[in-house]
Coordinates of C-alpha atoms in Angstrom, one line a residue:
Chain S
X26 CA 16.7 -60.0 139.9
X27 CA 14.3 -60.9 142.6
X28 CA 13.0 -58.1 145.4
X29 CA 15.7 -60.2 147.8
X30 CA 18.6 -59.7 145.6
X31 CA 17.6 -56.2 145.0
X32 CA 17.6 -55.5 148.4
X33 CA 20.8 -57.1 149.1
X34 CA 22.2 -55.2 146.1
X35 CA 21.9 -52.3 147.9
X36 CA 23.0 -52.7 151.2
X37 CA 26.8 -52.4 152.4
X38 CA 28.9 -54.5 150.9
X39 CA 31.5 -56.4 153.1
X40 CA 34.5 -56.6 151.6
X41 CA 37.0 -59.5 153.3
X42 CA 40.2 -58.1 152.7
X43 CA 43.7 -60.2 152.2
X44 CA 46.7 -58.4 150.7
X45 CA 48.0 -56.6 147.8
X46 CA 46.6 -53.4 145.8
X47 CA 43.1 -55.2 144.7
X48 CA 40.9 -54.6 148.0
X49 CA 41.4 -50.9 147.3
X50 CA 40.4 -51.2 143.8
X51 CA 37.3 -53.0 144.1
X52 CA 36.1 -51.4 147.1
X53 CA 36.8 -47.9 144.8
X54 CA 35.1 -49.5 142.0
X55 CA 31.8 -50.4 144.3
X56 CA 32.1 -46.8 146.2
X57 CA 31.8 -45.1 142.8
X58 CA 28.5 -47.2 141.5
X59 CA 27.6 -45.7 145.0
X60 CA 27.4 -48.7 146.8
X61 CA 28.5 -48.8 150.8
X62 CA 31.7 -50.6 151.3
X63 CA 32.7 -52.0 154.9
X64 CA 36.4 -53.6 154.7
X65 CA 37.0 -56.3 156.8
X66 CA 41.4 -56.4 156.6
X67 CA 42.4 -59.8 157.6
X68 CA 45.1 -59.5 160.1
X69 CA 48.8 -60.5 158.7
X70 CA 47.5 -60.3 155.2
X71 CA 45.9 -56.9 154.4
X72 CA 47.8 -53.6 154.1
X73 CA 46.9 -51.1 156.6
X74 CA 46.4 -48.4 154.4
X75 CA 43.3 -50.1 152.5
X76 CA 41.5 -49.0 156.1
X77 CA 42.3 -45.7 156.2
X78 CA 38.8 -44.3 153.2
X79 CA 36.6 -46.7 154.4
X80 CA 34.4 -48.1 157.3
X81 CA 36.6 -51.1 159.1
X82 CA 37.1 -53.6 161.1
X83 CA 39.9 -55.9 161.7
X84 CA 39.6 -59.1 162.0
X85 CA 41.6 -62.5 162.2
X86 CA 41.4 -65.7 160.3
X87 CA 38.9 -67.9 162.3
X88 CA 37.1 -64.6 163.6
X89 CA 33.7 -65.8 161.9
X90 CA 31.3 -65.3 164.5
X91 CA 33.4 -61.2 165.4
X92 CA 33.3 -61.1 161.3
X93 CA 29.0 -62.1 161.4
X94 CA 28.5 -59.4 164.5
X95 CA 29.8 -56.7 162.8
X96 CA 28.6 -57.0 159.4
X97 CA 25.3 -57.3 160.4
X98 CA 24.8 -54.7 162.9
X99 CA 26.5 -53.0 159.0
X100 CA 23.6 -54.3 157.5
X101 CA 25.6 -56.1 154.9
X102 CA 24.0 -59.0 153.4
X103 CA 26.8 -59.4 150.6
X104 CA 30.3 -60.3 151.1
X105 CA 33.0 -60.5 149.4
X106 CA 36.3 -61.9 149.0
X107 CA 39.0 -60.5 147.7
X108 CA 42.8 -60.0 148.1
X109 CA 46.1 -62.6 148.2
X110 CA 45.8 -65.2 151.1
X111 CA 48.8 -67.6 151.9
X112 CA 47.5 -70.7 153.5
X113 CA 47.8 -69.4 157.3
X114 CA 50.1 -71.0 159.9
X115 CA 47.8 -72.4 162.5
X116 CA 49.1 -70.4 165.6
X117 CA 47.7 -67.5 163.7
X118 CA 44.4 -68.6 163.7
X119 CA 42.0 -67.1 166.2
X120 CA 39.1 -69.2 166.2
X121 CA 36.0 -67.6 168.1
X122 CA 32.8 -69.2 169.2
X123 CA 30.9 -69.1 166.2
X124 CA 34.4 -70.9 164.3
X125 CA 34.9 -73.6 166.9
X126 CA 31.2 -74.9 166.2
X127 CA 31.9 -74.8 162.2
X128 CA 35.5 -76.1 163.2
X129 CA 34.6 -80.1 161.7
X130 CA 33.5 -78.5 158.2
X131 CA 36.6 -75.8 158.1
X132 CA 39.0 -79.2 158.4
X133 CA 37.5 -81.3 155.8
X134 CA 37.8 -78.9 153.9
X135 CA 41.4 -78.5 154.2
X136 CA 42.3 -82.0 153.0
X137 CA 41.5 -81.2 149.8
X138 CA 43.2 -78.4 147.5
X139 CA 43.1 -74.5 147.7
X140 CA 39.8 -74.4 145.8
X141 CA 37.9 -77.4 148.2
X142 CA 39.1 -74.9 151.4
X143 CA 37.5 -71.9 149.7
X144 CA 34.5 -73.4 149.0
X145 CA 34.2 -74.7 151.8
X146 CA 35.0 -71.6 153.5
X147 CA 32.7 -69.9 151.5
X148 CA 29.7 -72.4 153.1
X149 CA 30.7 -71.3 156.4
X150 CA 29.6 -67.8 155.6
X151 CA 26.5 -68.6 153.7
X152 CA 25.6 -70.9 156.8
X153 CA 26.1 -67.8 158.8
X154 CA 23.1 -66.2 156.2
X155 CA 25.7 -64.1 154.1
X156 CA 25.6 -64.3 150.0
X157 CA 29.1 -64.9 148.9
X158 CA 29.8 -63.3 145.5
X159 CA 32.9 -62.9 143.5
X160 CA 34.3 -59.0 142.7
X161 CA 34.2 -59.4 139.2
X162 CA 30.3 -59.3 140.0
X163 CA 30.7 -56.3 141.9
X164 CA 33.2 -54.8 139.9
X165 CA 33.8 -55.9 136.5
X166 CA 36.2 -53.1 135.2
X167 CA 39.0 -55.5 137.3
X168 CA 38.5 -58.0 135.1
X169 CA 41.0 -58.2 131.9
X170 CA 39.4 -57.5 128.7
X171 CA 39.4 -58.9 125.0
X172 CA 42.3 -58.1 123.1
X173 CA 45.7 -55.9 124.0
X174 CA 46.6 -53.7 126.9
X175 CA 49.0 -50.8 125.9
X176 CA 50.6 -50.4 122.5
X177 CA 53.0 -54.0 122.4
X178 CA 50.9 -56.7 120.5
X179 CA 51.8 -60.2 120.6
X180 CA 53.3 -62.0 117.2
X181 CA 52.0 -64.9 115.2
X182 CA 54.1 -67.1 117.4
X183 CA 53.7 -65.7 120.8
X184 CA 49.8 -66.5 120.2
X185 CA 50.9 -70.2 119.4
X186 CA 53.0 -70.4 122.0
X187 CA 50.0 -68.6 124.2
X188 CA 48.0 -71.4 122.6
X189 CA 50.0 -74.1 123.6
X190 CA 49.9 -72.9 127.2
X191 CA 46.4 -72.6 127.3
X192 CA 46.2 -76.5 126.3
X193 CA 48.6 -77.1 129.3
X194 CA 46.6 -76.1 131.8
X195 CA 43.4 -77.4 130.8
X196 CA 44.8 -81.1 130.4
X197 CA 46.7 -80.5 133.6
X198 CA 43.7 -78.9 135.3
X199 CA 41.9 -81.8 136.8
X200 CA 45.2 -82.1 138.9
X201 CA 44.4 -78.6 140.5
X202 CA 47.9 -77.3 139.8
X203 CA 48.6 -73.5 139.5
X204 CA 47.1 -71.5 137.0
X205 CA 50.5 -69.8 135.0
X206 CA 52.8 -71.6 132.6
X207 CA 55.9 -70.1 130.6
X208 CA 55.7 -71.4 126.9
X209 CA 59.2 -70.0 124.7
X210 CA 58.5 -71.9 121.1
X211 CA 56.1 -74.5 122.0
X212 CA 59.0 -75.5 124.8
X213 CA 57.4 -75.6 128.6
X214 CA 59.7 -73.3 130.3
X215 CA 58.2 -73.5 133.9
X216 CA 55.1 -74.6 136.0
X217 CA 53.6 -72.8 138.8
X218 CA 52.5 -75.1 141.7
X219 CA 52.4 -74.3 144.9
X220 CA 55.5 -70.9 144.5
X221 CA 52.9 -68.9 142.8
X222 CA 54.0 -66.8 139.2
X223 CA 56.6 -64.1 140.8
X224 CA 58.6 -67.0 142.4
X225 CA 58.2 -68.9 138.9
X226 CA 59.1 -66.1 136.8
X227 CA 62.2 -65.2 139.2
X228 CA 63.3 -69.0 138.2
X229 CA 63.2 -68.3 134.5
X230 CA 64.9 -65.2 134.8
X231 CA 67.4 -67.2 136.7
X232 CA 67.9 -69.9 134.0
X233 CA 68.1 -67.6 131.4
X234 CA 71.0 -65.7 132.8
X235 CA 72.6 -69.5 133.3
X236 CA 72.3 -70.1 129.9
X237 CA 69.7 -72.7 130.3
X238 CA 67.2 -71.7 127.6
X239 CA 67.4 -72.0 124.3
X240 CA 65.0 -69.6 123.1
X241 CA 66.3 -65.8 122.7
X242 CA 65.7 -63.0 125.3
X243 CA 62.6 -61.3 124.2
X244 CA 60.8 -64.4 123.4
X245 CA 58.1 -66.9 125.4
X246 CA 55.1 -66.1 127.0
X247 CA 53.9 -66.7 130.7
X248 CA 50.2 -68.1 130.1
X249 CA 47.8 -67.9 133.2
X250 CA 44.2 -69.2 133.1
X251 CA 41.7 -70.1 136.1
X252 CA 41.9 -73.9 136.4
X253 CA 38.8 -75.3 135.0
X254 CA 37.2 -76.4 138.1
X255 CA 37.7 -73.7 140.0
X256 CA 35.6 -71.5 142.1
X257 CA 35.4 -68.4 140.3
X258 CA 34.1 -66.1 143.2
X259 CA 37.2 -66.3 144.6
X260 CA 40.9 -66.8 143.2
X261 CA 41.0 -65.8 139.9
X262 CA 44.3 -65.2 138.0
X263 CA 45.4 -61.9 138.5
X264 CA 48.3 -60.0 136.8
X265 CA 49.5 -56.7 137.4
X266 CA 52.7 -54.4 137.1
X267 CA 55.0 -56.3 139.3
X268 CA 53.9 -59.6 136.6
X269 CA 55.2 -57.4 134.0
X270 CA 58.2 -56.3 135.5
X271 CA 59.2 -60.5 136.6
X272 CA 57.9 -61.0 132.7
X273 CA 61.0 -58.5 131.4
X274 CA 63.3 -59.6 134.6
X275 CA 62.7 -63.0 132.4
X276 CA 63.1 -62.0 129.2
X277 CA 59.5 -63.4 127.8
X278 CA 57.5 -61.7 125.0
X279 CA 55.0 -60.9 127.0
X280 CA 51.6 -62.0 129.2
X281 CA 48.3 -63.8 127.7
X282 CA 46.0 -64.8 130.0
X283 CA 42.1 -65.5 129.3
X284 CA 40.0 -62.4 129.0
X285 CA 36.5 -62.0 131.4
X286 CA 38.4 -64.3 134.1
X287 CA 41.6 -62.5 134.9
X288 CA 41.9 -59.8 137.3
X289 CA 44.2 -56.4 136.3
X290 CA 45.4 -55.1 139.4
X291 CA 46.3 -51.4 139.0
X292 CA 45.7 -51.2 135.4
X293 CA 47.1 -47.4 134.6
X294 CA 50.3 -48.9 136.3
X295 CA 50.4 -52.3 134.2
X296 CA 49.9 -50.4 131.3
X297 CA 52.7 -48.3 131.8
X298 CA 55.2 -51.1 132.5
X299 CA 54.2 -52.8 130.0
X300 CA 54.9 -49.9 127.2
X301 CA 58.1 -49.0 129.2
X302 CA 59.3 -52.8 129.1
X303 CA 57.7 -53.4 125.3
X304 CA 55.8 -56.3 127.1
X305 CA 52.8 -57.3 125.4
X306 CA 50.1 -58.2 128.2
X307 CA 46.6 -59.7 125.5
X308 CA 43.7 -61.4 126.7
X309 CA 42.5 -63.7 124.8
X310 CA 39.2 -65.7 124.6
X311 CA 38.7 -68.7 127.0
X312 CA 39.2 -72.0 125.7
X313 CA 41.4 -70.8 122.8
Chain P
X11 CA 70.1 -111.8 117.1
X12 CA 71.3 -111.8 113.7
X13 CA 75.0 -112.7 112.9
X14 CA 75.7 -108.7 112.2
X15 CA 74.2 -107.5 115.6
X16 CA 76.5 -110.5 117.7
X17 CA 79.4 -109.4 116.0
X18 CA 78.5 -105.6 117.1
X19 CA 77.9 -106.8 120.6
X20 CA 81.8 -108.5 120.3
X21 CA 83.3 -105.1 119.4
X22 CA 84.3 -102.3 121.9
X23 CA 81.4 -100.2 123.3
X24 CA 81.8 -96.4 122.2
X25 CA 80.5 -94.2 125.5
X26 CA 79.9 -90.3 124.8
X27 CA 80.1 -89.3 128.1
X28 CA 78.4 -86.9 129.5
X29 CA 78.3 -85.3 133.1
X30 CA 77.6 -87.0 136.9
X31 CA 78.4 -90.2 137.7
X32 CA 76.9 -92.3 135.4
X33 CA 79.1 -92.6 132.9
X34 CA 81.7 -94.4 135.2
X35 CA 78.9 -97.1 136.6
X36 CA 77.9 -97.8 133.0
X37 CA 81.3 -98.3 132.0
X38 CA 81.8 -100.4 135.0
X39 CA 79.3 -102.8 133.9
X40 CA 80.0 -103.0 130.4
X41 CA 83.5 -103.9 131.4
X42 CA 82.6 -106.8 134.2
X43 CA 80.6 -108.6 131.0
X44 CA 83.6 -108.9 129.5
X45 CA 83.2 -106.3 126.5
X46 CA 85.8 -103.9 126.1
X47 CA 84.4 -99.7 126.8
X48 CA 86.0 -96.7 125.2
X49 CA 84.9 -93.4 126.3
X50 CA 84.3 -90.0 124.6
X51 CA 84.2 -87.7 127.4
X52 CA 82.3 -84.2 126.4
X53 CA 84.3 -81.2 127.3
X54 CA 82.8 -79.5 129.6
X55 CA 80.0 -82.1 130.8
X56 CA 82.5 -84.8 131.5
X57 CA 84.1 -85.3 134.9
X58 CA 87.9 -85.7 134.3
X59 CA 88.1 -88.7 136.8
X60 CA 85.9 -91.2 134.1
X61 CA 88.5 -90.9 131.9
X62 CA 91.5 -91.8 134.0
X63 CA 90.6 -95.8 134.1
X64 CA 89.1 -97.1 130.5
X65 CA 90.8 -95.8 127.5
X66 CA 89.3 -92.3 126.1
X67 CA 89.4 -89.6 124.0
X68 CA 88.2 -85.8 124.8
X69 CA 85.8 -84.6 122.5
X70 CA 83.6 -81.5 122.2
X71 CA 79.7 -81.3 121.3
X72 CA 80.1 -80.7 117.7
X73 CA 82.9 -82.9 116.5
X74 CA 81.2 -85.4 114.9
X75 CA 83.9 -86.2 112.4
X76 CA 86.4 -86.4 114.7
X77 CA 84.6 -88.8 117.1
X78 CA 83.3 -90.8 113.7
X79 CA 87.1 -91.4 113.1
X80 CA 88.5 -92.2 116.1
X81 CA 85.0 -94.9 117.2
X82 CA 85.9 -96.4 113.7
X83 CA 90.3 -97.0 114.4
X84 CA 88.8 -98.4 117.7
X85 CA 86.8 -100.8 116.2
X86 CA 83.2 -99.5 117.6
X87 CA 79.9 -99.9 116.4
X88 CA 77.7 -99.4 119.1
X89 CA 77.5 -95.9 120.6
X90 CA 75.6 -95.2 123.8
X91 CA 74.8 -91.9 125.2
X92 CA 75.0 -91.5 129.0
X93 CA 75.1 -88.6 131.7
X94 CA 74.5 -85.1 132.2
X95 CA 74.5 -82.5 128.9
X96 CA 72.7 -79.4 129.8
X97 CA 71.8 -77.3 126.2
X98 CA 75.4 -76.5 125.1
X99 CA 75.7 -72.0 124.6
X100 CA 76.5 -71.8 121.0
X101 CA 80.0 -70.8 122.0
X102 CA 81.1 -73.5 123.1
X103 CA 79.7 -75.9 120.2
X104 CA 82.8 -77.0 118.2
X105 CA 81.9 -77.8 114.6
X106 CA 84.1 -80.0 112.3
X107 CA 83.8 -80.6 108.8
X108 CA 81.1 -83.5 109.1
X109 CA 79.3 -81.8 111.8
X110 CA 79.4 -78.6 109.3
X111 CA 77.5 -81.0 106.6
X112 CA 74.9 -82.6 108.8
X113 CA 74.2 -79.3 110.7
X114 CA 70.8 -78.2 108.6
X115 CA 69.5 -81.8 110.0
X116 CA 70.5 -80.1 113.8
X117 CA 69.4 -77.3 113.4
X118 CA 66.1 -78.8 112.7
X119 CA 66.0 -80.8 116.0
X120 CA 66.8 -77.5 118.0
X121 CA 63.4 -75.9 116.7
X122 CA 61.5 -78.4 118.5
X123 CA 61.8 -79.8 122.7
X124 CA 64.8 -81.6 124.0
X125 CA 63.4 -85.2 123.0
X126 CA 63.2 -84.2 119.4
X127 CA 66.9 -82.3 119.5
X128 CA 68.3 -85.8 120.9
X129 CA 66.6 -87.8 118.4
X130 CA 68.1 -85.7 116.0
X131 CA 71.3 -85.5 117.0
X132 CA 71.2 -90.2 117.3
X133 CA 70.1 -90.3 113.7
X134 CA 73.7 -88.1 112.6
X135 CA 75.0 -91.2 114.3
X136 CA 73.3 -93.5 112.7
X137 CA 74.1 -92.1 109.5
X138 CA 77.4 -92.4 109.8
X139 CA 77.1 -96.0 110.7
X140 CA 76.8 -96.4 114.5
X141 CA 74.2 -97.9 116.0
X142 CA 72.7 -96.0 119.4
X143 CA 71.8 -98.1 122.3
X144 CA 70.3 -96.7 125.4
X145 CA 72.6 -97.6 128.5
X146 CA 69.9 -100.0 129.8
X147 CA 70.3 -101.9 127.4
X148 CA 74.0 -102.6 127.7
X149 CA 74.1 -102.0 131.3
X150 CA 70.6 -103.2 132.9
X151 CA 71.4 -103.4 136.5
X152 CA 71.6 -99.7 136.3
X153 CA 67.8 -99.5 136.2
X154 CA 64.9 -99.3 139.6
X155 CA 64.1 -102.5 139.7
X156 CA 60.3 -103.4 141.3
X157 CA 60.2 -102.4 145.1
X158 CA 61.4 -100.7 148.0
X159 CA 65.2 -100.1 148.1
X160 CA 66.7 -99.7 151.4
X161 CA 64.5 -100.0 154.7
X162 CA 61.8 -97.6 154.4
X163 CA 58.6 -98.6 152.0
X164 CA 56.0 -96.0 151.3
X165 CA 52.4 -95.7 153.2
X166 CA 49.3 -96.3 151.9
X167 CA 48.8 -92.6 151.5
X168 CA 52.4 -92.2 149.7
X169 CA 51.2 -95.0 147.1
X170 CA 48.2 -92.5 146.6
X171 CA 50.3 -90.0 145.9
X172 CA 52.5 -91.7 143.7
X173 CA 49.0 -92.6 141.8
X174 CA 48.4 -89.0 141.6
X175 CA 51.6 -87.8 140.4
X176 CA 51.8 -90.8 137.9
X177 CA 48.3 -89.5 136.9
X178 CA 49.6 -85.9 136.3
X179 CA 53.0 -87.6 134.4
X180 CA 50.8 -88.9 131.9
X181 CA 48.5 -86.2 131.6
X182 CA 51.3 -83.7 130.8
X183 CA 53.1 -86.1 128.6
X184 CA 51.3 -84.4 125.1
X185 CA 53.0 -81.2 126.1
X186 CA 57.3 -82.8 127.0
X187 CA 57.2 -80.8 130.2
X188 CA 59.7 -81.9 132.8
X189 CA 59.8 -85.6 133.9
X190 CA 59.4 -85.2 137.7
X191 CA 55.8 -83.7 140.4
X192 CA 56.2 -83.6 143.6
X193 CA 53.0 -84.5 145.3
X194 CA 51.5 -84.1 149.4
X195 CA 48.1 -85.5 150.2
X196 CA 47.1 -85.2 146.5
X197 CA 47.8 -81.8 146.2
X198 CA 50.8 -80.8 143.7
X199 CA 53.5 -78.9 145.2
X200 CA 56.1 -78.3 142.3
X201 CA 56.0 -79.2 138.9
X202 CA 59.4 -79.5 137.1
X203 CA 60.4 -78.4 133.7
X204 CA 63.7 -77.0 132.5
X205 CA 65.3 -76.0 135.8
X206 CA 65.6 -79.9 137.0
X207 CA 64.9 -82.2 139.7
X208 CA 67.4 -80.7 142.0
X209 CA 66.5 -77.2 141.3
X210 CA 62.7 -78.6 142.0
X211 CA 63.2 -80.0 145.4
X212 CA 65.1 -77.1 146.8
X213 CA 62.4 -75.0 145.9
X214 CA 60.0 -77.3 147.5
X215 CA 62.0 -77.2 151.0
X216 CA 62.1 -73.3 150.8
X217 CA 58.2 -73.2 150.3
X218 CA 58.2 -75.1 154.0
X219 CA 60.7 -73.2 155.6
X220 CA 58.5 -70.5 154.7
X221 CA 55.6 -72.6 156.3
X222 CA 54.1 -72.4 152.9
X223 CA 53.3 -76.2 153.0
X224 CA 49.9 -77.7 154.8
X225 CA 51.1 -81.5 154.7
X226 CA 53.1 -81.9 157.5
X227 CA 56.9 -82.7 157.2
X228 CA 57.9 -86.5 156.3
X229 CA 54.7 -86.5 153.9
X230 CA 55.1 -86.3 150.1
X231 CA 56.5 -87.9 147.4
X232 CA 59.2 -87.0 144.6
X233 CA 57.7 -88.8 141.4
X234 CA 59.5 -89.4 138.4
X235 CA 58.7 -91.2 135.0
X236 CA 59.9 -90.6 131.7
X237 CA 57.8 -88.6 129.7
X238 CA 55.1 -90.7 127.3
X239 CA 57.3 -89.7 124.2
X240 CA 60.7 -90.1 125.1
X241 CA 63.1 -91.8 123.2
X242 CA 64.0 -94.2 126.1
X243 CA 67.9 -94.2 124.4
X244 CA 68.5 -91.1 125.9
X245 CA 67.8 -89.1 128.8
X246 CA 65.8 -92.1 130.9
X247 CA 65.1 -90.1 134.3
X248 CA 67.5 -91.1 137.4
X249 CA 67.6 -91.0 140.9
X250 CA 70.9 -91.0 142.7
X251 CA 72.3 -89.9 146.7
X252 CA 71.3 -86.1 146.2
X253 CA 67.9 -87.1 145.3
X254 CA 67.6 -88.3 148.3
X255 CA 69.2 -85.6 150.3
X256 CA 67.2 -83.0 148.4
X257 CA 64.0 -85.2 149.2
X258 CA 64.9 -85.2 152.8
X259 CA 65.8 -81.2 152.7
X260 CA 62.0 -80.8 151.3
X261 CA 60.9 -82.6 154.1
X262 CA 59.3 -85.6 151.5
X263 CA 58.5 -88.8 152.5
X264 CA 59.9 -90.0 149.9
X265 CA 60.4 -91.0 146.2
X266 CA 58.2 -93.2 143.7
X267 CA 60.1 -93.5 140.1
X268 CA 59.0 -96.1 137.4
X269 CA 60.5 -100.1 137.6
X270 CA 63.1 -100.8 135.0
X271 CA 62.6 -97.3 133.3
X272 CA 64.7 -95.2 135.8
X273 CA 68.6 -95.3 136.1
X274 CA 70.0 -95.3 139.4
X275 CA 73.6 -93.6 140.2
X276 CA 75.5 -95.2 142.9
X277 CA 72.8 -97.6 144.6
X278 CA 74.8 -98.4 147.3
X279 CA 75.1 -94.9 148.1
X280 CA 71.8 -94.3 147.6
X281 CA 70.6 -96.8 149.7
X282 CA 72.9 -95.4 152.3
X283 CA 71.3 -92.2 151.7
X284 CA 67.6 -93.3 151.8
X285 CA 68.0 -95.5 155.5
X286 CA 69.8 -92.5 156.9
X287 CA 67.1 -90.0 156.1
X288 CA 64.5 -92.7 156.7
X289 CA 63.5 -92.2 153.2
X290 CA 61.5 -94.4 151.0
X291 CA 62.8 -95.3 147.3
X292 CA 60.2 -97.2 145.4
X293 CA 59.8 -98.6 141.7
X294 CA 56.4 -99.2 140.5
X295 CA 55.3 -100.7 137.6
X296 CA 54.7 -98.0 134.5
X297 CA 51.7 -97.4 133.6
X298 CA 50.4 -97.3 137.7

């Protein structure tokens, strides 16, 4: 680590905040190392509680140059981004000054895919002098480890059929499709795109109570892995108790995802739905 | 053609009929060549109507002996599948006696994906002395042929996307996912696998009512080919007038299938469909 990096290390941390339960977690995971956390909730995204422990400032999507103000007068060096993001209608975008000027880079960037956007997203900010790092750097106990979580471990053929998933969406990943996959018996149940895995899972759950799988309730796997190109300092899979409760709504087996790359929101809470649902919920090595 | 094969395209052409529309147009056009058509409508697939102009007998997914009996007194040696037949609930399957014999052989196609499970279930036919022809091949009109039908042809940009979801088709092939992508500005939307095309586009118009979609409405493409593997006797994709509604309730440009490897249902409707929605229905050549 060079005098630089040590120094940034120990600034504040600015922490860009979209929504569910992670923001929290991280920026409790940095507080305890003892490490400054400012939040940053994104308006329409975050939940307002996240601002009520720490330092804060709201801002809006396109607020780059209120966003670079007010972390440096923080003294943050570091920022991070972290949190769920839908793709933002464009009458909620409040593009200051500092945005406007970046504006060219911000729209070639959206013709490509999620990841293209984020990266280039993610130039903006370096451009603006910040380091963009990914939590798992600043707070690895998110990230989902080797082997089983809570006392349900998966069979012989749920880690085939994990297998099989895996496969899936690395021959499907230079297409820059969605990151979860439901495998019952080698048999592709469903694909996430562009719904994301609650609105995929909902679907299976649906088709099973049809009668439109074959493969007994209790059985299949929903398989998520980052796609192999992406960015992993931002939008890696993440799984936590509601995934369980959509994985039993749907009748699965359980959740195998890769381990290192996945993010365990609310861990305590996944564990207990998991036991209470007899859900097994493994990470597994990447590339398996 | 050898003597045996002319003699089995003089005889009456046995249809198991399945559900949707289909059935009846193949039937049509067996019937305008001159070569008598008599149906085996599935309980519970079929639609009563087919049945009401050709001669017919009801039958249920299981009854192997009895359909084996009654093709025979009728003279038929060809048997084509054709039309709808979701995964019959055990329940409903109605074993007879030479069902009951050939069943270890089915139960072994279940075990593996839907192509494998059709496959199986032709070669019972064949073994009882039938031959199984894919519907194109008795009724080829029924196919895309090369082109734009209707007004509308795709853009530049909708050719790309047709490229990408082609791409992806092929890609995903190893894995007999679902046979249908729906791609904006090279950027996957929805992938299908068991809940259907129909099932797929709805989804895809609810994830831009919920302004979930970046390409702007009247951009995208359904794509459609049959998957690398498929037995092309049996379950060849199709397009009829509710794809194209669905495509114009998801806000699509438009639809891209394969030339000569895609049944249409009802063209003229179709077409009707396509210009009113100012929809573009395109076959490519495979492999594109």
């Amino acid at each position: 680590m060079s005098a630089a990096d040590a120094a940034s290390r120990q600034a504040p941390l600015a922490l860009l905040c979209g929504g569910g339960s992670l923001p929290l977690a991280v920026a409790g995971s940095v507080a305890a190392r003892g490490r400054a956390v400012v939040l940053f909730p994104l308006r329409g995204a975050a939940d307002p509680q996240i601002a009520a422990r720490y330092p804060h400032h709201w801002v809006a999507v396109g607020q780059l140059g209120k966003f670079t103000r007010l972390a440096r007068a923080a003294g943050c060096r570091d920022v991070v981004f972290i949190g769920s993001l839908l793709r933002p209608p464009l009458w909620q975008l409040r593009f200051d000054w500092t945005a406007l000027m970046a504006l060219p880079r911000v729209i070639a960037a959206y013709r490509g895919g999620d990841d293209h956007l984020l990266t280039g997203v993610a130039r903006l900010f370096e451009h603006q002098g910040f380091r963009v790092l990914g939590a798992h750097e600043v707070a690895p106990e998110i990230l989902m480890p080797d082997g089983a979580l809570g006392g349900v471990t998966p069979s012989a053929g749920a880690r085939e059929d994990a297998a099989f998933g895996f496969a899936y969406l690395r021959a499907a990943g230079p297409f820059d499709i969605g990151q979860a996959v439901v495998v019952a018996n080698k048999h592709v149940l469903a694909v996430e795109a562009a719904e994301g895995t609650d609105a995929m899972l909902a679907r299976v759950a649906q088709l099973r109570a049809a009668g439109r799988i074959a493969a007994p309730a209790g059985s299949g796997v929903l398989v998520k892995a980052p796609k192999p190109a992406q960015d992993r300092r931002f939008d890696l899979p993440s799984i936590g108790p509601q995934t369980v409760e959509g994985v039993a709504r749907a009748g699965l087996a359980g959740i195998a995802v890769t381990a290192g790359e996945t993010v365990i929101a609310e861990p305590a809470a996944l564990i207990a739905a998991a036991d209470r649902a007899k859900v097994f919920v493994v990470g597994l090595p990447a590339g398996q």
